[in-house]
Amino acid sequence: MASSSAASMDLPPSAQQCLFARAVIHTLQLWPSMRMAIDEHWGGPESKEKCDFLVSHICDTYGGQPGASTLGVFEPNTAGPSGSNNAIARPAAPPTPEEDELADVLEQYVADEYEAHVEDGSCDYIAGRICSLHRVIFASPSSSEAGQDPIAQEAAAQQVLAAAQAALAPLDEAAEKLRNKRLQSQRDRAGWQGEIGEGESSEDDSDDDMEVDGPAEGSGQARQPKEKQEPIVDEDGFTTVVGKKKR
């Protein structure tokens, strides 16, 4: 038993575990409350690292033992040819987590690490998405159709992976769009700051030719920039996240 346990600890993540990790990463990246917590540094300078830790915690807790898979010897990351006796036995996949349990984990983690109450129902929604993807990713191949035929069994295993990839496709696309949008925003900001810097460097040379319009007569003062809306802080010092209603 000890040697078997030690061997399982050395197993690389299964294909299903890799897909589940991708699902968790992208789901949290697309969660507006989490994005706001990171961007506004509600958890301090390590706000991003705290989100990464949450990803690891969910994957470790609900992704099963190292190498867990429902595909058996037809697991793509298994050493040895598919279906051969040289393939490494893998732990069984974990059961689908309870949505209420996972929602409580998300809500408590945000409260503890980001000092924020999530009151828009999004913890329930995010938990539901993760549980639904977990159910698809760790589905078992249909044994009734495959029977004892190794070729049919391998085909059934491939169908499980194909279904998981299809379920993740919209999530991958949304995460990629968000990433590109943020990169473009950073480029635009860098370009805008560069133009400001160039203007300041040439200010001394152009002062004599510039005409600066003051505030309109009777206005009393120049127009002030629009103040940034601050998060709502309750009596306990927690920040209220206002977002979309639960779908």
PDB file of C-alpha atoms in Angstrom:
ATOM      1  CA  MET A   1       0.000   0.000   0.000  1.00  0.00           C
ATOM      2  CA  ALA A   2       2.819   2.387   0.858  1.00  0.00           C
ATOM      3  CA  SER A   3       4.552   1.830  -2.493  1.00  0.00           C
ATOM      4  CA  SER A   4       1.274   2.328  -4.347  1.00  0.00           C
ATOM      5  CA  SER A   5       0.629   5.588  -2.473  1.00  0.00           C
ATOM      6  CA  ALA A   6       4.162   6.803  -3.150  1.00  0.00           C
ATOM      7  CA  ALA A   7       3.764   5.975  -6.839  1.00  0.00           C
ATOM      8  CA  SER A   8       0.549   7.992  -7.085  1.00  0.00           C
ATOM      9  CA  MET A   9       2.294  11.010  -5.534  1.00  0.00           C
ATOM     10  CA  ASP A  10       4.790  10.944  -8.426  1.00  0.00           C
ATOM     11  CA  LEU A  11       2.091  10.928 -11.109  1.00  0.00           C
ATOM     12  CA  PRO A  12       1.770  14.006 -13.314  1.00  0.00           C
ATOM     13  CA  PRO A  13      -1.626  15.712 -13.458  1.00  0.00           C
ATOM     14  CA  SER A  14      -4.067  13.853 -15.658  1.00  0.00           C
ATOM     15  CA  ALA A  15      -5.557  15.431 -18.773  1.00  0.00           C
ATOM     16  CA  GLN A  16      -8.810  15.894 -16.883  1.00  0.00           C
ATOM     17  CA  GLN A  17      -7.056  17.631 -13.982  1.00  0.00           C
ATOM     18  CA  CYS A  18      -5.337  20.002 -16.404  1.00  0.00           C
ATOM     19  CA  LEU A  19      -8.690  20.839 -17.977  1.00  0.00           C
ATOM     20  CA  PHE A  20     -10.251  21.419 -14.567  1.00  0.00           C
ATOM     21  CA  ALA A  21      -7.408  23.748 -13.557  1.00  0.00           C
ATOM     22  CA  ARG A  22      -7.951  25.721 -16.764  1.00  0.00           C
ATOM     23  CA  ALA A  23     -11.660  25.937 -16.025  1.00  0.00           C
ATOM     24  CA  VAL A  24     -11.047  27.284 -12.514  1.00  0.00           C
ATOM     25  CA  ILE A  25      -8.421  29.804 -13.657  1.00  0.00           C
ATOM     26  CA  HIS A  26     -10.578  31.257 -16.421  1.00  0.00           C
ATOM     27  CA  THR A  27     -13.754  31.268 -14.327  1.00  0.00           C
ATOM     28  CA  LEU A  28     -12.092  33.314 -11.585  1.00  0.00           C
ATOM     29  CA  GLN A  29     -10.425  35.595 -14.150  1.00  0.00           C
ATOM     30  CA  LEU A  30     -13.839  36.424 -15.583  1.00  0.00           C
ATOM     31  CA  TRP A  31     -15.474  36.960 -12.172  1.00  0.00           C
ATOM     32  CA  PRO A  32     -16.111  40.745 -11.946  1.00  0.00           C
ATOM     33  CA  SER A  33     -15.866  40.809  -8.146  1.00  0.00           C
ATOM     34  CA  MET A  34     -12.478  39.081  -8.201  1.00  0.00           C
ATOM     35  CA  ARG A  35     -11.186  41.320 -10.973  1.00  0.00           C
ATOM     36  CA  MET A  36     -12.220  44.380  -8.992  1.00  0.00           C
ATOM     37  CA  ALA A  37     -10.601  43.035  -5.813  1.00  0.00           C
ATOM     38  CA  ILE A  38      -7.320  42.512  -7.673  1.00  0.00           C
ATOM     39  CA  ASP A  39      -7.365  45.772  -9.650  1.00  0.00           C
ATOM     40  CA  GLU A  40      -8.243  47.852  -6.595  1.00  0.00           C
ATOM     41  CA  HIS A  41      -5.767  45.933  -4.370  1.00  0.00           C
ATOM     42  CA  TRP A  42      -8.379  45.134  -1.730  1.00  0.00           C
ATOM     43  CA  GLY A  43      -6.085  42.355  -0.525  1.00  0.00           C
ATOM     44  CA  GLY A  44      -3.014  44.580  -0.490  1.00  0.00           C
ATOM     45  CA  PRO A  45      -0.003  44.283  -2.800  1.00  0.00           C
ATOM     46  CA  GLU A  46      -0.436  40.484  -2.938  1.00  0.00           C
ATOM     47  CA  SER A  47      -4.026  40.598  -4.220  1.00  0.00           C
ATOM     48  CA  LYS A  48      -3.139  38.701  -7.410  1.00  0.00           C
ATOM     49  CA  GLU A  49      -1.177  36.057  -5.501  1.00  0.00           C
ATOM     50  CA  LYS A  50      -4.163  35.531  -3.203  1.00  0.00           C
ATOM     51  CA  CYS A  51      -6.335  34.745  -6.225  1.00  0.00           C
ATOM     52  CA  ASP A  52      -3.679  32.295  -7.459  1.00  0.00           C
ATOM     53  CA  PHE A  53      -3.741  30.586  -4.059  1.00  0.00           C
ATOM     54  CA  LEU A  54      -7.530  30.254  -4.285  1.00  0.00           C
ATOM     55  CA  VAL A  55      -7.151  28.577  -7.681  1.00  0.00           C
ATOM     56  CA  SER A  56      -4.644  26.106  -6.226  1.00  0.00           C
ATOM     57  CA  HIS A  57      -6.874  25.421  -3.229  1.00  0.00           C
ATOM     58  CA  ILE A  58      -9.909  24.643  -5.409  1.00  0.00           C
ATOM     59  CA  CYS A  59      -7.889  22.404  -7.740  1.00  0.00           C
ATOM     60  CA  ASP A  60      -6.240  20.532  -4.858  1.00  0.00           C
ATOM     61  CA  THR A  61      -9.494  20.129  -2.928  1.00  0.00           C
ATOM     62  CA  TYR A  62     -11.825  19.155  -5.761  1.00  0.00           C
ATOM     63  CA  GLY A  63      -9.429  17.850  -8.412  1.00  0.00           C
ATOM     64  CA  GLY A  64      -8.613  14.593  -6.630  1.00  0.00           C
ATOM     65  CA  GLN A  65      -5.315  12.899  -5.827  1.00  0.00           C
ATOM     66  CA  PRO A  66      -2.327  13.461  -8.136  1.00  0.00           C
ATOM     67  CA  GLY A  67      -3.073  11.888 -11.498  1.00  0.00           C
ATOM     68  CA  ALA A  68      -6.761  11.234 -10.787  1.00  0.00           C
ATOM     69  CA  SER A  69      -8.738  10.320 -13.898  1.00  0.00           C
ATOM     70  CA  THR A  70     -11.864   8.512 -15.041  1.00  0.00           C
ATOM     71  CA  LEU A  71     -10.158   7.340 -18.230  1.00  0.00           C
ATOM     72  CA  GLY A  72      -8.084   4.557 -16.699  1.00  0.00           C
ATOM     73  CA  VAL A  73      -5.404   3.168 -19.001  1.00  0.00           C
ATOM     74  CA  PHE A  74      -6.672   5.410 -21.802  1.00  0.00           C
ATOM     75  CA  GLU A  75      -5.572   8.537 -19.952  1.00  0.00           C
ATOM     76  CA  PRO A  76      -3.399  10.474 -22.467  1.00  0.00           C
ATOM     77  CA  ASN A  77      -0.781  11.355 -19.820  1.00  0.00           C
ATOM     78  CA  THR A  78      -0.363   7.721 -18.716  1.00  0.00           C
ATOM     79  CA  ALA A  79       3.067   6.165 -19.221  1.00  0.00           C
ATOM     80  CA  GLY A  80       3.014   3.327 -21.710  1.00  0.00           C
ATOM     81  CA  PRO A  81       0.888   2.676 -24.831  1.00  0.00           C
ATOM     82  CA  SER A  82      -2.862   3.167 -24.512  1.00  0.00           C
ATOM     83  CA  GLY A  83      -4.537   0.093 -23.088  1.00  0.00           C
ATOM     84  CA  SER A  84      -1.246  -1.751 -22.467  1.00  0.00           C
ATOM     85  CA  ASN A  85      -0.377  -3.576 -19.278  1.00  0.00           C
ATOM     86  CA  ASN A  86       2.556  -1.172 -18.818  1.00  0.00           C
ATOM     87  CA  ALA A  87       0.225   1.768 -18.181  1.00  0.00           C
ATOM     88  CA  ILE A  88       0.253   3.234 -14.693  1.00  0.00           C
ATOM     89  CA  ALA A  89      -2.877   2.759 -12.609  1.00  0.00           C
ATOM     90  CA  ARG A  90      -4.385   6.106 -11.612  1.00  0.00           C
ATOM     91  CA  PRO A  91      -6.572   7.139  -8.678  1.00  0.00           C
ATOM     92  CA  ALA A  92     -10.253   7.474  -9.364  1.00  0.00           C
ATOM     93  CA  ALA A  93     -11.599  10.928 -10.113  1.00  0.00           C
ATOM     94  CA  PRO A  94     -13.149  12.867  -7.227  1.00  0.00           C
ATOM     95  CA  PRO A  95     -16.895  13.397  -6.880  1.00  0.00           C
ATOM     96  CA  THR A  96     -18.430  16.661  -8.025  1.00  0.00           C
ATOM     97  CA  PRO A  97     -18.263  19.247  -5.222  1.00  0.00           C
ATOM     98  CA  GLU A  98     -21.385  20.590  -3.594  1.00  0.00           C
ATOM     99  CA  GLU A  99     -22.313  24.012  -4.979  1.00  0.00           C
ATOM    100  CA  ASP A 100     -23.323  25.408  -1.586  1.00  0.00           C
ATOM    101  CA  GLU A 101     -20.051  24.265  -0.044  1.00  0.00           C
ATOM    102  CA  LEU A 102     -17.947  25.824  -2.790  1.00  0.00           C
ATOM    103  CA  ALA A 103     -19.974  29.053  -2.704  1.00  0.00           C
ATOM    104  CA  ASP A 104     -19.301  29.298   1.044  1.00  0.00           C
ATOM    105  CA  VAL A 105     -15.581  28.776   0.396  1.00  0.00           C
ATOM    106  CA  LEU A 106     -15.538  31.599  -2.168  1.00  0.00           C
ATOM    107  CA  GLU A 107     -17.528  33.993  -0.009  1.00  0.00           C
ATOM    108  CA  GLN A 108     -15.443  33.325   3.101  1.00  0.00           C
ATOM    109  CA  TYR A 109     -12.156  33.596   1.231  1.00  0.00           C
ATOM    110  CA  VAL A 110     -13.060  36.978  -0.277  1.00  0.00           C
ATOM    111  CA  ALA A 111     -14.159  38.198   3.162  1.00  0.00           C
ATOM    112  CA  ASP A 112     -10.977  36.999   4.872  1.00  0.00           C
ATOM    113  CA  GLU A 113      -8.384  37.896   2.260  1.00  0.00           C
ATOM    114  CA  TYR A 114      -9.952  40.929   0.554  1.00  0.00           C
ATOM    115  CA  GLU A 115     -12.064  42.239   3.448  1.00  0.00           C
ATOM    116  CA  ALA A 116     -15.115  42.433   1.202  1.00  0.00           C
ATOM    117  CA  HIS A 117     -18.651  41.110   1.361  1.00  0.00           C
ATOM    118  CA  VAL A 118     -19.941  39.785  -1.969  1.00  0.00           C
ATOM    119  CA  GLU A 119     -23.652  40.554  -1.913  1.00  0.00           C
ATOM    120  CA  ASP A 120     -24.519  40.259  -5.600  1.00  0.00           C
ATOM    121  CA  GLY A 121     -25.049  36.474  -5.544  1.00  0.00           C
ATOM    122  CA  SER A 122     -22.041  35.918  -7.786  1.00  0.00           C
ATOM    123  CA  CYS A 123     -20.408  33.435  -5.378  1.00  0.00           C
ATOM    124  CA  ASP A 124     -23.320  31.059  -6.000  1.00  0.00           C
ATOM    125  CA  TYR A 125     -23.069  31.606  -9.753  1.00  0.00           C
ATOM    126  CA  ILE A 126     -19.291  31.052  -9.885  1.00  0.00           C
ATOM    127  CA  ALA A 127     -19.603  27.936  -7.713  1.00  0.00           C
ATOM    128  CA  GLY A 128     -22.297  26.598 -10.012  1.00  0.00           C
ATOM    129  CA  ARG A 129     -20.154  27.169 -13.092  1.00  0.00           C
ATOM    130  CA  ILE A 130     -17.162  25.397 -11.568  1.00  0.00           C
ATOM    131  CA  CYS A 131     -19.281  22.443 -10.412  1.00  0.00           C
ATOM    132  CA  SER A 132     -20.932  22.102 -13.835  1.00  0.00           C
ATOM    133  CA  LEU A 133     -17.556  22.082 -15.588  1.00  0.00           C
ATOM    134  CA  HIS A 134     -16.196  19.613 -13.026  1.00  0.00           C
ATOM    135  CA  ARG A 135     -19.097  17.277 -13.826  1.00  0.00           C
ATOM    136  CA  VAL A 136     -18.407  17.425 -17.580  1.00  0.00           C
ATOM    137  CA  ILE A 137     -14.616  17.206 -17.326  1.00  0.00           C
ATOM    138  CA  PHE A 138     -14.545  14.224 -14.964  1.00  0.00           C
ATOM    139  CA  ALA A 139     -17.351  12.319 -16.673  1.00  0.00           C
ATOM    140  CA  SER A 140     -16.837   8.581 -17.008  1.00  0.00           C
ATOM    141  CA  PRO A 141     -16.663   6.977 -20.453  1.00  0.00           C
ATOM    142  CA  SER A 142     -19.773   5.080 -21.447  1.00  0.00           C
ATOM    143  CA  SER A 143     -19.010   1.422 -20.706  1.00  0.00           C
ATOM    144  CA  SER A 144     -22.299   0.208 -22.165  1.00  0.00           C
ATOM    145  CA  GLU A 145     -21.335   1.353 -25.659  1.00  0.00           C
ATOM    146  CA  ALA A 146     -17.650   0.400 -25.437  1.00  0.00           C
ATOM    147  CA  GLY A 147     -18.105  -3.043 -23.916  1.00  0.00           C
ATOM    148  CA  GLN A 148     -14.846  -4.987 -23.683  1.00  0.00           C
ATOM    149  CA  ASP A 149     -13.448  -3.756 -26.986  1.00  0.00           C
ATOM    150  CA  PRO A 150     -10.222  -1.770 -26.251  1.00  0.00           C
ATOM    151  CA  ILE A 151     -10.637   0.324 -29.394  1.00  0.00           C
ATOM    152  CA  ALA A 152     -14.195   1.245 -28.466  1.00  0.00           C
ATOM    153  CA  GLN A 153     -13.099   1.971 -24.875  1.00  0.00           C
ATOM    154  CA  GLU A 154     -10.402   4.327 -26.096  1.00  0.00           C
ATOM    155  CA  ALA A 155     -12.902   6.035 -28.393  1.00  0.00           C
ATOM    156  CA  ALA A 156     -15.257   6.517 -25.438  1.00  0.00           C
ATOM    157  CA  ALA A 157     -12.426   8.078 -23.430  1.00  0.00           C
ATOM    158  CA  GLN A 158     -11.663  10.454 -26.283  1.00  0.00           C
ATOM    159  CA  GLN A 159     -15.323  11.449 -26.405  1.00  0.00           C
ATOM    160  CA  VAL A 160     -15.139  12.484 -22.732  1.00  0.00           C
ATOM    161  CA  LEU A 161     -12.135  14.706 -23.417  1.00  0.00           C
ATOM    162  CA  ALA A 162     -13.762  16.155 -26.551  1.00  0.00           C
ATOM    163  CA  ALA A 163     -16.907  17.033 -24.598  1.00  0.00           C
ATOM    164  CA  ALA A 164     -14.798  18.714 -21.904  1.00  0.00           C
ATOM    165  CA  GLN A 165     -12.891  20.733 -24.494  1.00  0.00           C
ATOM    166  CA  ALA A 166     -16.168  21.835 -26.071  1.00  0.00           C
ATOM    167  CA  ALA A 167     -17.526  22.933 -22.688  1.00  0.00           C
ATOM    168  CA  LEU A 168     -14.387  24.976 -22.052  1.00  0.00           C
ATOM    169  CA  ALA A 169     -14.272  26.600 -25.492  1.00  0.00           C
ATOM    170  CA  PRO A 170     -16.609  29.560 -24.702  1.00  0.00           C
ATOM    171  CA  LEU A 171     -14.761  30.139 -21.428  1.00  0.00           C
ATOM    172  CA  ASP A 172     -11.384  30.111 -23.189  1.00  0.00           C
ATOM    173  CA  GLU A 173     -12.667  32.550 -25.793  1.00  0.00           C
ATOM    174  CA  ALA A 174     -14.053  34.943 -23.184  1.00  0.00           C
ATOM    175  CA  ALA A 175     -10.804  34.821 -21.186  1.00  0.00           C
ATOM    176  CA  GLU A 176      -8.776  35.519 -24.333  1.00  0.00           C
ATOM    177  CA  LYS A 177     -10.971  38.504 -25.227  1.00  0.00           C
ATOM    178  CA  LEU A 178     -10.564  39.904 -21.719  1.00  0.00           C
ATOM    179  CA  ARG A 179      -6.789  39.423 -21.878  1.00  0.00           C
ATOM    180  CA  ASN A 180      -6.545  41.192 -25.242  1.00  0.00           C
ATOM    181  CA  LYS A 181      -8.761  44.020 -24.014  1.00  0.00           C
ATOM    182  CA  ARG A 182      -6.546  44.575 -20.992  1.00  0.00           C
ATOM    183  CA  LEU A 183      -3.374  44.478 -23.092  1.00  0.00           C
ATOM    184  CA  GLN A 184      -4.833  47.042 -25.486  1.00  0.00           C
ATOM    185  CA  SER A 185      -5.830  49.233 -22.553  1.00  0.00           C
ATOM    186  CA  GLN A 186      -2.277  49.064 -21.213  1.00  0.00           C
ATOM    187  CA  ARG A 187      -0.852  49.995 -24.622  1.00  0.00           C
ATOM    188  CA  ASP A 188      -3.264  52.913 -24.936  1.00  0.00           C
ATOM    189  CA  ARG A 189      -2.364  54.115 -21.459  1.00  0.00           C
ATOM    190  CA  ALA A 190       1.354  53.854 -22.187  1.00  0.00           C
ATOM    191  CA  GLY A 191       0.908  55.793 -25.433  1.00  0.00           C
ATOM    192  CA  TRP A 192      -1.146  58.463 -23.701  1.00  0.00           C
ATOM    193  CA  GLN A 193       1.458  58.846 -20.959  1.00  0.00           C
ATOM    194  CA  GLY A 194       4.179  59.069 -23.616  1.00  0.00           C
ATOM    195  CA  GLU A 195       2.360  61.913 -25.339  1.00  0.00           C
ATOM    196  CA  ILE A 196       2.011  63.705 -21.991  1.00  0.00           C
ATOM    197  CA  GLY A 197       5.737  63.305 -21.380  1.00  0.00           C
ATOM    198  CA  GLU A 198       6.618  64.697 -24.805  1.00  0.00           C
ATOM    199  CA  GLY A 199       4.329  67.664 -24.217  1.00  0.00           C
ATOM    200  CA  GLU A 200       5.969  68.429 -20.894  1.00  0.00           C
ATOM    201  CA  SER A 201       9.468  68.210 -22.363  1.00  0.00           C
ATOM    202  CA  SER A 202       8.638  70.804 -25.023  1.00  0.00           C
ATOM    203  CA  GLU A 203       6.631  73.057 -22.696  1.00  0.00           C
ATOM    204  CA  ASP A 204       9.458  75.565 -22.152  1.00  0.00           C
ATOM    205  CA  ASP A 205       9.960  75.979 -25.896  1.00  0.00           C
ATOM    206  CA  SER A 206       6.308  76.528 -26.679  1.00  0.00           C
ATOM    207  CA  ASP A 207       5.141  78.660 -23.761  1.00  0.00           C
ATOM    208  CA  ASP A 208       5.468  81.903 -25.714  1.00  0.00           C
ATOM    209  CA  ASP A 209       3.253  80.617 -28.518  1.00  0.00           C
ATOM    210  CA  MET A 210       0.609  78.871 -26.424  1.00  0.00           C
ATOM    211  CA  GLU A 211      -2.689  80.370 -25.420  1.00  0.00           C
ATOM    212  CA  VAL A 212      -4.258  78.884 -22.317  1.00  0.00           C
ATOM    213  CA  ASP A 213      -7.987  79.352 -21.889  1.00  0.00           C
ATOM    214  CA  GLY A 214      -9.008  80.011 -18.305  1.00  0.00           C
ATOM    215  CA  PRO A 215     -12.372  79.178 -16.750  1.00  0.00           C
ATOM    216  CA  ALA A 216     -15.395  80.719 -18.393  1.00  0.00           C
ATOM    217  CA  GLU A 217     -16.451  84.056 -17.028  1.00  0.00           C
ATOM    218  CA  GLY A 218     -18.675  83.652 -13.993  1.00  0.00           C
ATOM    219  CA  SER A 219     -17.807  79.995 -13.502  1.00  0.00           C
ATOM    220  CA  GLY A 220     -15.645  80.793 -10.477  1.00  0.00           C
ATOM    221  CA  GLN A 221     -13.197  77.905 -11.048  1.00  0.00           C
ATOM    222  CA  ALA A 222     -11.922  75.488 -13.637  1.00  0.00           C
ATOM    223  CA  ARG A 223     -13.775  72.231 -14.148  1.00  0.00           C
ATOM    224  CA  GLN A 224     -12.516  69.505 -11.841  1.00  0.00           C
ATOM    225  CA  PRO A 225     -11.924  65.923 -12.958  1.00  0.00           C
ATOM    226  CA  LYS A 226     -14.755  63.523 -12.205  1.00  0.00           C
ATOM    227  CA  GLU A 227     -14.171  61.870  -8.888  1.00  0.00           C
ATOM    228  CA  LYS A 228     -13.666  58.116  -8.950  1.00  0.00           C
ATOM    229  CA  GLN A 229     -16.523  56.260  -7.305  1.00  0.00           C
ATOM    230  CA  GLU A 230     -15.271  54.648  -4.131  1.00  0.00           C
ATOM    231  CA  PRO A 231     -16.484  51.257  -2.813  1.00  0.00           C
ATOM    232  CA  ILE A 232     -19.193  51.364  -0.140  1.00  0.00           C
ATOM    233  CA  VAL A 233     -17.818  50.609   3.331  1.00  0.00           C
ATOM    234  CA  ASP A 234     -20.190  49.392   6.030  1.00  0.00           C
ATOM    235  CA  GLU A 235     -19.924  49.762   9.828  1.00  0.00           C
ATOM    236  CA  ASP A 236     -17.672  46.709  10.153  1.00  0.00           C
ATOM    237  CA  GLY A 237     -15.173  48.068   7.666  1.00  0.00           C
ATOM    238  CA  PHE A 238     -16.123  45.632   4.886  1.00  0.00           C
ATOM    239  CA  THR A 239     -16.443  46.762   1.291  1.00  0.00           C
ATOM    240  CA  THR A 240     -19.715  45.986  -0.457  1.00  0.00           C
ATOM    241  CA  VAL A 241     -19.422  44.651  -3.984  1.00  0.00           C
ATOM    242  CA  VAL A 242     -22.296  45.775  -6.160  1.00  0.00           C
ATOM    243  CA  GLY A 243     -22.611  43.641  -9.258  1.00  0.00           C
ATOM    244  CA  LYS A 244     -25.028  41.829 -11.466  1.00  0.00           C
ATOM    245  CA  LYS A 245     -27.797  39.816  -9.959  1.00  0.00           C
ATOM    246  CA  LYS A 246     -27.516  36.078  -9.843  1.00  0.00           C
ATOM    247  CA  ARG A 247     -28.429  34.556 -13.160  1.00  0.00           C
TER     248      ARG A 247
END
